[in-house]
Amino acid sequence: EIVGTETTRFSTAVYVYLACAFRYGSDDLDVIGLSFRRDIWLRRVQVYPPTGGSEAKSPMTESLLKKVGEQGHTFSFQMPPDLPCSVSLQPGPNDSGKACGVDFEIKAYIANAPDNPDEVITKKDTCRLMIRKIQFAPANNKAGAKAELSKQFMMSDKPVHLEASLEKEVYYHGDPITVKVKINNETNKTYMLICKMFSDVVAELPVTLMSPKPAGEFCIL
């Protein structure tokens, strides 16, 4: 919830909209009018003049209303639960412009025409704010994933057991990911090299916004 200011006295109407957009290309690739940005979800509300109805106000909203006085106006958005979280892909050394990913933007503007969502608004009559949508993680972190492997060798009647496991289920940005490895060698031989450790993170996202056909395509990031 955000509170407006006394600028509303001089406006025809004040609108605020929240947009969730997916950017899948840099700005320098926008040629022949083709934009690599697409709105996933868009919602617009009228803040001034008030449209009627009362909304439940949070303690922070009540505090802001006391600070700005009678010229303050509140608004709120209810986002669908299936919207993606904010994602920003790390740009390469030669990339320029905005990073690819999913972002959320709140824009408030003074409208010159009533109820015209396609109206072209000048920058001096708008204010923008980027926000992030994060995924809730439970406080009680469970044990992480575990994988096991058994290998049988020639001239040995018993196998070698290898088990790798993670300490916890959820990791935050910047947390070190420690893998615990257990090796049980039941053979009568000594193996100097058991495994090679490496780290790689792969995310698979369905490419439905860029090309709805063929279905089932995936983009590996």
PDB file of C-alpha atoms in Angstrom:
ATOM      1  CA  GLU A   1       0.000   0.000   0.000  1.00  0.00           C
ATOM      2  CA  ILE A   2       1.291   3.434  -0.937  1.00  0.00           C
ATOM      3  CA  VAL A   3       0.001   6.842   0.023  1.00  0.00           C
ATOM      4  CA  GLY A   4      -0.425   9.670  -2.475  1.00  0.00           C
ATOM      5  CA  THR A   5       0.306  13.362  -1.921  1.00  0.00           C
ATOM      6  CA  GLU A   6      -1.519  16.636  -2.329  1.00  0.00           C
ATOM      7  CA  THR A   7      -0.679  16.681  -6.058  1.00  0.00           C
ATOM      8  CA  THR A   8      -4.116  15.151  -6.519  1.00  0.00           C
ATOM      9  CA  ARG A   9      -5.773  18.563  -6.072  1.00  0.00           C
ATOM     10  CA  PHE A  10      -4.700  19.643  -9.558  1.00  0.00           C
ATOM     11  CA  SER A  11      -5.390  16.430 -11.474  1.00  0.00           C
ATOM     12  CA  THR A  12      -8.314  15.104 -13.418  1.00  0.00           C
ATOM     13  CA  ALA A  13      -7.679  11.621 -12.066  1.00  0.00           C
ATOM     14  CA  VAL A  14      -4.794   9.704 -10.549  1.00  0.00           C
ATOM     15  CA  TYR A  15      -4.259   6.072 -11.466  1.00  0.00           C
ATOM     16  CA  VAL A  16      -1.805   3.500 -10.200  1.00  0.00           C
ATOM     17  CA  TYR A  17      -1.017   0.277 -11.981  1.00  0.00           C
ATOM     18  CA  LEU A  18       1.082  -2.740 -11.161  1.00  0.00           C
ATOM     19  CA  ALA A  19       2.677  -4.660 -14.025  1.00  0.00           C
ATOM     20  CA  CYS A  20       4.509  -7.967 -14.058  1.00  0.00           C
ATOM     21  CA  ALA A  21       6.697  -8.162 -17.166  1.00  0.00           C
ATOM     22  CA  PHE A  22       8.989 -10.746 -18.726  1.00  0.00           C
ATOM     23  CA  ARG A  23      12.059  -9.461 -20.572  1.00  0.00           C
ATOM     24  CA  TYR A  24      13.762 -12.034 -22.793  1.00  0.00           C
ATOM     25  CA  GLY A  25      16.106  -9.796 -24.820  1.00  0.00           C
ATOM     26  CA  SER A  26      18.284  -6.720 -24.395  1.00  0.00           C
ATOM     27  CA  ASP A  27      17.344  -3.231 -25.553  1.00  0.00           C
ATOM     28  CA  ASP A  28      19.769  -3.248 -28.480  1.00  0.00           C
ATOM     29  CA  LEU A  29      17.867  -6.174 -30.016  1.00  0.00           C
ATOM     30  CA  ASP A  30      14.648  -4.142 -30.290  1.00  0.00           C
ATOM     31  CA  VAL A  31      14.591  -3.657 -34.058  1.00  0.00           C
ATOM     32  CA  ILE A  32      11.789  -2.999 -36.560  1.00  0.00           C
ATOM     33  CA  GLY A  33       9.390  -2.367 -33.706  1.00  0.00           C
ATOM     34  CA  LEU A  34       9.882  -5.824 -32.168  1.00  0.00           C
ATOM     35  CA  SER A  35      10.115  -5.609 -28.390  1.00  0.00           C
ATOM     36  CA  PHE A  36      11.585  -8.389 -26.288  1.00  0.00           C
ATOM     37  CA  ARG A  37       9.409  -7.496 -23.314  1.00  0.00           C
ATOM     38  CA  ARG A  38       5.937  -8.800 -22.620  1.00  0.00           C
ATOM     39  CA  ASP A  39       3.477  -8.038 -19.827  1.00  0.00           C
ATOM     40  CA  ILE A  40       2.441 -11.154 -17.950  1.00  0.00           C
ATOM     41  CA  TRP A  41      -0.092  -9.472 -15.678  1.00  0.00           C
ATOM     42  CA  LEU A  42      -1.407  -5.905 -15.438  1.00  0.00           C
ATOM     43  CA  ARG A  43      -3.823  -4.307 -12.990  1.00  0.00           C
ATOM     44  CA  ARG A  44      -4.901  -0.657 -12.734  1.00  0.00           C
ATOM     45  CA  VAL A  45      -6.804   1.121  -9.955  1.00  0.00           C
ATOM     46  CA  GLN A  46      -8.102   4.674  -9.589  1.00  0.00           C
ATOM     47  CA  VAL A  47      -6.772   6.428  -6.508  1.00  0.00           C
ATOM     48  CA  TYR A  48      -8.247   9.905  -6.971  1.00  0.00           C
ATOM     49  CA  PRO A  49     -11.078  10.834  -6.991  1.00  0.00           C
ATOM     50  CA  PRO A  50     -11.956   8.008  -4.593  1.00  0.00           C
ATOM     51  CA  THR A  51     -14.266   5.419  -6.118  1.00  0.00           C
ATOM     52  CA  GLY A  52     -15.915   4.510  -2.832  1.00  0.00           C
ATOM     53  CA  GLY A  53     -15.599   1.487  -0.619  1.00  0.00           C
ATOM     54  CA  SER A  54     -13.350   0.963   2.358  1.00  0.00           C
ATOM     55  CA  GLU A  55     -10.236  -1.182   2.468  1.00  0.00           C
ATOM     56  CA  ALA A  56      -8.578  -2.800   5.430  1.00  0.00           C
ATOM     57  CA  LYS A  57      -5.581  -0.663   6.356  1.00  0.00           C
ATOM     58  CA  SER A  58      -2.357  -2.014   7.766  1.00  0.00           C
ATOM     59  CA  PRO A  59      -0.611  -0.346  10.740  1.00  0.00           C
ATOM     60  CA  MET A  60       1.990   1.097   8.368  1.00  0.00           C
ATOM     61  CA  THR A  61      -0.738   2.627   6.199  1.00  0.00           C
ATOM     62  CA  GLU A  62      -2.415   4.181   9.229  1.00  0.00           C
ATOM     63  CA  SER A  63       0.891   5.726  10.274  1.00  0.00           C
ATOM     64  CA  LEU A  64       1.487   7.182   6.797  1.00  0.00           C
ATOM     65  CA  LEU A  65      -2.037   8.613   6.658  1.00  0.00           C
ATOM     66  CA  LYS A  66      -1.471  10.437   9.934  1.00  0.00           C
ATOM     67  CA  LYS A  67       1.734  11.905   8.525  1.00  0.00           C
ATOM     68  CA  VAL A  68       0.356  13.213   5.202  1.00  0.00           C
ATOM     69  CA  GLY A  69      -3.050  14.274   6.489  1.00  0.00           C
ATOM     70  CA  GLU A  70      -6.287  14.517   4.514  1.00  0.00           C
ATOM     71  CA  GLN A  71      -4.524  14.578   1.139  1.00  0.00           C
ATOM     72  CA  GLY A  72      -3.383  10.978   1.535  1.00  0.00           C
ATOM     73  CA  HIS A  73      -5.079   8.208  -0.457  1.00  0.00           C
ATOM     74  CA  THR A  74      -4.407   4.507  -0.112  1.00  0.00           C
ATOM     75  CA  PHE A  75      -4.505   1.681  -2.623  1.00  0.00           C
ATOM     76  CA  SER A  76      -3.667  -2.001  -2.668  1.00  0.00           C
ATOM     77  CA  PHE A  77      -3.216  -4.814  -5.180  1.00  0.00           C
ATOM     78  CA  GLN A  78      -4.061  -8.475  -4.811  1.00  0.00           C
ATOM     79  CA  MET A  79      -1.680 -10.464  -6.994  1.00  0.00           C
ATOM     80  CA  PRO A  80      -2.617 -13.925  -8.270  1.00  0.00           C
ATOM     81  CA  PRO A  81      -0.738 -16.707  -6.464  1.00  0.00           C
ATOM     82  CA  ASP A  82       0.497 -18.227  -9.735  1.00  0.00           C
ATOM     83  CA  LEU A  83       2.565 -15.182 -10.771  1.00  0.00           C
ATOM     84  CA  PRO A  84       6.306 -15.899 -11.004  1.00  0.00           C
ATOM     85  CA  CYS A  85       8.766 -14.449  -8.523  1.00  0.00           C
ATOM     86  CA  SER A  86      11.226 -11.716  -9.431  1.00  0.00           C
ATOM     87  CA  VAL A  87      14.117 -13.138 -11.448  1.00  0.00           C
ATOM     88  CA  SER A  88      17.131 -11.314 -12.881  1.00  0.00           C
ATOM     89  CA  LEU A  89      19.626 -13.167 -15.065  1.00  0.00           C
ATOM     90  CA  GLN A  90      23.248 -12.160 -14.669  1.00  0.00           C
ATOM     91  CA  PRO A  91      24.236 -10.245 -17.849  1.00  0.00           C
ATOM     92  CA  GLY A  92      27.376 -11.121 -19.748  1.00  0.00           C
ATOM     93  CA  PRO A  93      30.448  -8.892 -19.995  1.00  0.00           C
ATOM     94  CA  ASN A  94      29.370  -7.540 -23.406  1.00  0.00           C
ATOM     95  CA  ASP A  95      25.655  -7.130 -22.620  1.00  0.00           C
ATOM     96  CA  SER A  96      24.074  -3.706 -22.189  1.00  0.00           C
ATOM     97  CA  GLY A  97      20.705  -2.423 -21.079  1.00  0.00           C
ATOM     98  CA  LYS A  98      18.291  -4.048 -18.687  1.00  0.00           C
ATOM     99  CA  ALA A  99      18.879  -7.621 -17.607  1.00  0.00           C
ATOM    100  CA  CYS A 100      16.596 -10.406 -18.781  1.00  0.00           C
ATOM    101  CA  GLY A 101      14.134 -11.827 -16.293  1.00  0.00           C
ATOM    102  CA  VAL A 102      10.837 -11.098 -14.542  1.00  0.00           C
ATOM    103  CA  ASP A 103      10.240  -7.737 -12.856  1.00  0.00           C
ATOM    104  CA  PHE A 104       7.381  -5.910 -11.126  1.00  0.00           C
ATOM    105  CA  GLU A 105       6.783  -2.189 -11.575  1.00  0.00           C
ATOM    106  CA  ILE A 106       4.357   0.183  -9.877  1.00  0.00           C
ATOM    107  CA  LYS A 107       3.564   3.375 -11.786  1.00  0.00           C
ATOM    108  CA  ALA A 108       1.385   6.251 -10.618  1.00  0.00           C
ATOM    109  CA  TYR A 109       0.357   8.896 -13.131  1.00  0.00           C
ATOM    110  CA  ILE A 110      -1.917  11.886 -13.555  1.00  0.00           C
ATOM    111  CA  ALA A 111      -4.425  11.215 -16.311  1.00  0.00           C
ATOM    112  CA  ASN A 112      -5.703  13.921 -18.646  1.00  0.00           C
ATOM    113  CA  ALA A 113      -8.647  11.890 -19.902  1.00  0.00           C
ATOM    114  CA  PRO A 114     -10.972   9.882 -17.677  1.00  0.00           C
ATOM    115  CA  ASP A 115     -10.820   6.086 -17.942  1.00  0.00           C
ATOM    116  CA  ASN A 116      -8.431   5.860 -20.896  1.00  0.00           C
ATOM    117  CA  PRO A 117      -5.821   3.144 -20.259  1.00  0.00           C
ATOM    118  CA  ASP A 118      -4.167   3.775 -23.657  1.00  0.00           C
ATOM    119  CA  GLU A 119      -3.460   7.434 -22.950  1.00  0.00           C
ATOM    120  CA  VAL A 120       0.130   8.543 -23.563  1.00  0.00           C
ATOM    121  CA  ILE A 121       1.420  10.031 -20.314  1.00  0.00           C
ATOM    122  CA  THR A 122       4.438  12.325 -20.105  1.00  0.00           C
ATOM    123  CA  LYS A 123       7.276  11.445 -17.741  1.00  0.00           C
ATOM    124  CA  LYS A 124       6.784  14.577 -15.648  1.00  0.00           C
ATOM    125  CA  ASP A 125       3.293  13.350 -14.684  1.00  0.00           C
ATOM    126  CA  THR A 126       4.428   9.873 -13.603  1.00  0.00           C
ATOM    127  CA  CYS A 127       6.427   8.238 -10.859  1.00  0.00           C
ATOM    128  CA  ARG A 128       7.749   4.678 -10.947  1.00  0.00           C
ATOM    129  CA  LEU A 129       8.822   2.171  -8.349  1.00  0.00           C
ATOM    130  CA  MET A 130      10.335  -1.265  -8.913  1.00  0.00           C
ATOM    131  CA  ILE A 131       9.417  -3.932  -6.375  1.00  0.00           C
ATOM    132  CA  ARG A 132      10.398  -7.560  -5.899  1.00  0.00           C
ATOM    133  CA  LYS A 133       8.165 -10.571  -5.370  1.00  0.00           C
ATOM    134  CA  ILE A 134       9.923 -13.251  -3.371  1.00  0.00           C
ATOM    135  CA  GLN A 135       8.936 -16.795  -2.546  1.00  0.00           C
ATOM    136  CA  PHE A 136       8.066 -17.708   1.013  1.00  0.00           C
ATOM    137  CA  ALA A 137      10.400 -20.224   2.634  1.00  0.00           C
ATOM    138  CA  PRO A 138       9.353 -22.045   5.826  1.00  0.00           C
ATOM    139  CA  ALA A 139      11.363 -21.394   8.964  1.00  0.00           C
ATOM    140  CA  ASN A 140      11.801 -25.076   9.770  1.00  0.00           C
ATOM    141  CA  ASN A 141      14.258 -26.156   7.098  1.00  0.00           C
ATOM    142  CA  LYS A 142      14.058 -29.875   6.362  1.00  0.00           C
ATOM    143  CA  ALA A 143      16.856 -32.181   5.329  1.00  0.00           C
ATOM    144  CA  GLY A 144      18.066 -31.782   1.772  1.00  0.00           C
ATOM    145  CA  ALA A 145      18.021 -34.157  -1.158  1.00  0.00           C
ATOM    146  CA  LYS A 146      20.024 -37.384  -1.112  1.00  0.00           C
ATOM    147  CA  ALA A 147      21.298 -39.660  -3.878  1.00  0.00           C
ATOM    148  CA  GLU A 148      22.895 -43.101  -3.640  1.00  0.00           C
ATOM    149  CA  LEU A 149      24.965 -45.160  -6.062  1.00  0.00           C
ATOM    150  CA  SER A 150      26.467 -48.653  -5.929  1.00  0.00           C
ATOM    151  CA  LYS A 151      29.204 -49.789  -8.302  1.00  0.00           C
ATOM    152  CA  GLN A 152      30.267 -53.384  -8.888  1.00  0.00           C
ATOM    153  CA  PHE A 153      33.814 -54.006 -10.141  1.00  0.00           C
ATOM    154  CA  MET A 154      35.420 -56.980 -11.772  1.00  0.00           C
ATOM    155  CA  MET A 155      37.295 -59.481  -9.605  1.00  0.00           C
ATOM    156  CA  SER A 156      35.360 -58.309  -6.551  1.00  0.00           C
ATOM    157  CA  ASP A 157      32.299 -59.897  -4.996  1.00  0.00           C
ATOM    158  CA  LYS A 158      31.185 -56.778  -3.109  1.00  0.00           C
ATOM    159  CA  PRO A 159      30.363 -53.275  -4.429  1.00  0.00           C
ATOM    160  CA  VAL A 160      31.391 -49.740  -3.512  1.00  0.00           C
ATOM    161  CA  HIS A 161      28.585 -47.603  -2.075  1.00  0.00           C
ATOM    162  CA  LEU A 162      28.532 -43.831  -2.639  1.00  0.00           C
ATOM    163  CA  GLU A 163      26.032 -41.465  -1.004  1.00  0.00           C
ATOM    164  CA  ALA A 164      25.782 -37.674  -1.499  1.00  0.00           C
ATOM    165  CA  SER A 165      23.395 -35.453   0.472  1.00  0.00           C
ATOM    166  CA  LEU A 166      22.649 -31.774   1.130  1.00  0.00           C
ATOM    167  CA  GLU A 167      22.478 -30.299   4.603  1.00  0.00           C
ATOM    168  CA  LYS A 168      19.145 -28.511   4.111  1.00  0.00           C
ATOM    169  CA  GLU A 169      16.287 -28.180   1.647  1.00  0.00           C
ATOM    170  CA  VAL A 170      16.236 -24.396   1.080  1.00  0.00           C
ATOM    171  CA  TYR A 171      19.255 -22.197   0.338  1.00  0.00           C
ATOM    172  CA  TYR A 172      19.220 -18.403   0.191  1.00  0.00           C
ATOM    173  CA  HIS A 173      21.278 -16.208  -2.116  1.00  0.00           C
ATOM    174  CA  GLY A 174      24.896 -16.235  -1.014  1.00  0.00           C
ATOM    175  CA  ASP A 175      24.606 -19.356   1.155  1.00  0.00           C
ATOM    176  CA  PRO A 176      27.378 -21.907   0.612  1.00  0.00           C
ATOM    177  CA  ILE A 177      26.070 -25.235  -0.674  1.00  0.00           C
ATOM    178  CA  THR A 178      27.877 -28.050   1.115  1.00  0.00           C
ATOM    179  CA  VAL A 179      27.571 -31.593  -0.193  1.00  0.00           C
ATOM    180  CA  LYS A 180      28.224 -34.417   2.274  1.00  0.00           C
ATOM    181  CA  VAL A 181      29.688 -37.539   0.659  1.00  0.00           C
ATOM    182  CA  LYS A 182      29.836 -40.994   2.264  1.00  0.00           C
ATOM    183  CA  ILE A 183      31.883 -43.788   0.687  1.00  0.00           C
ATOM    184  CA  ASN A 184      31.649 -47.400   1.846  1.00  0.00           C
ATOM    185  CA  ASN A 185      34.251 -49.570   0.156  1.00  0.00           C
ATOM    186  CA  GLU A 186      33.377 -53.214   0.845  1.00  0.00           C
ATOM    187  CA  THR A 187      35.812 -54.562  -1.711  1.00  0.00           C
ATOM    188  CA  ASN A 188      39.294 -55.863  -1.026  1.00  0.00           C
ATOM    189  CA  LYS A 189      40.882 -53.177  -3.192  1.00  0.00           C
ATOM    190  CA  THR A 190      41.980 -49.618  -2.549  1.00  0.00           C
ATOM    191  CA  TYR A 191      40.693 -47.001  -4.983  1.00  0.00           C
ATOM    192  CA  MET A 192      42.707 -43.805  -5.126  1.00  0.00           C
ATOM    193  CA  LEU A 193      40.142 -41.830  -7.162  1.00  0.00           C
ATOM    194  CA  ILE A 194      36.493 -42.324  -6.279  1.00  0.00           C
ATOM    195  CA  CYS A 195      34.718 -39.311  -7.734  1.00  0.00           C
ATOM    196  CA  LYS A 196      35.206 -35.818  -9.088  1.00  0.00           C
ATOM    197  CA  MET A 197      33.287 -33.020  -7.425  1.00  0.00           C
ATOM    198  CA  PHE A 198      31.833 -30.149  -9.436  1.00  0.00           C
ATOM    199  CA  SER A 199      29.177 -27.510  -8.986  1.00  0.00           C
ATOM    200  CA  ASP A 200      26.585 -26.574 -11.572  1.00  0.00           C
ATOM    201  CA  VAL A 201      23.100 -25.089 -11.280  1.00  0.00           C
ATOM    202  CA  VAL A 202      20.599 -25.617 -14.081  1.00  0.00           C
ATOM    203  CA  ALA A 203      17.090 -24.147 -14.208  1.00  0.00           C
ATOM    204  CA  GLU A 204      14.488 -25.225 -16.747  1.00  0.00           C
ATOM    205  CA  LEU A 205      11.739 -22.784 -17.718  1.00  0.00           C
ATOM    206  CA  PRO A 206       8.947 -23.455 -20.220  1.00  0.00           C
ATOM    207  CA  VAL A 207       9.156 -21.098 -23.202  1.00  0.00           C
ATOM    208  CA  THR A 208       5.471 -20.267 -23.478  1.00  0.00           C
ATOM    209  CA  LEU A 209       5.714 -16.476 -23.612  1.00  0.00           C
ATOM    210  CA  MET A 210       8.039 -16.283 -26.605  1.00  0.00           C
ATOM    211  CA  SER A 211       6.636 -19.099 -28.696  1.00  0.00           C
ATOM    212  CA  PRO A 212       3.517 -21.020 -27.666  1.00  0.00           C
ATOM    213  CA  LYS A 213       4.289 -23.738 -30.233  1.00  0.00           C
ATOM    214  CA  PRO A 214       5.608 -26.355 -30.090  1.00  0.00           C
ATOM    215  CA  ALA A 215       4.473 -27.156 -26.571  1.00  0.00           C
ATOM    216  CA  GLY A 216       6.923 -28.649 -24.171  1.00  0.00           C
ATOM    217  CA  GLU A 217       9.982 -26.625 -25.205  1.00  0.00           C
ATOM    218  CA  PHE A 218      12.334 -25.681 -22.414  1.00  0.00           C
ATOM    219  CA  CYS A 219      14.931 -22.989 -22.014  1.00  0.00           C
ATOM    220  CA  ILE A 220      17.985 -23.947 -19.979  1.00  0.00           C
ATOM    221  CA  LEU A 221      19.468 -21.014 -18.068  1.00  0.00           C
TER     222      LEU A 221
END
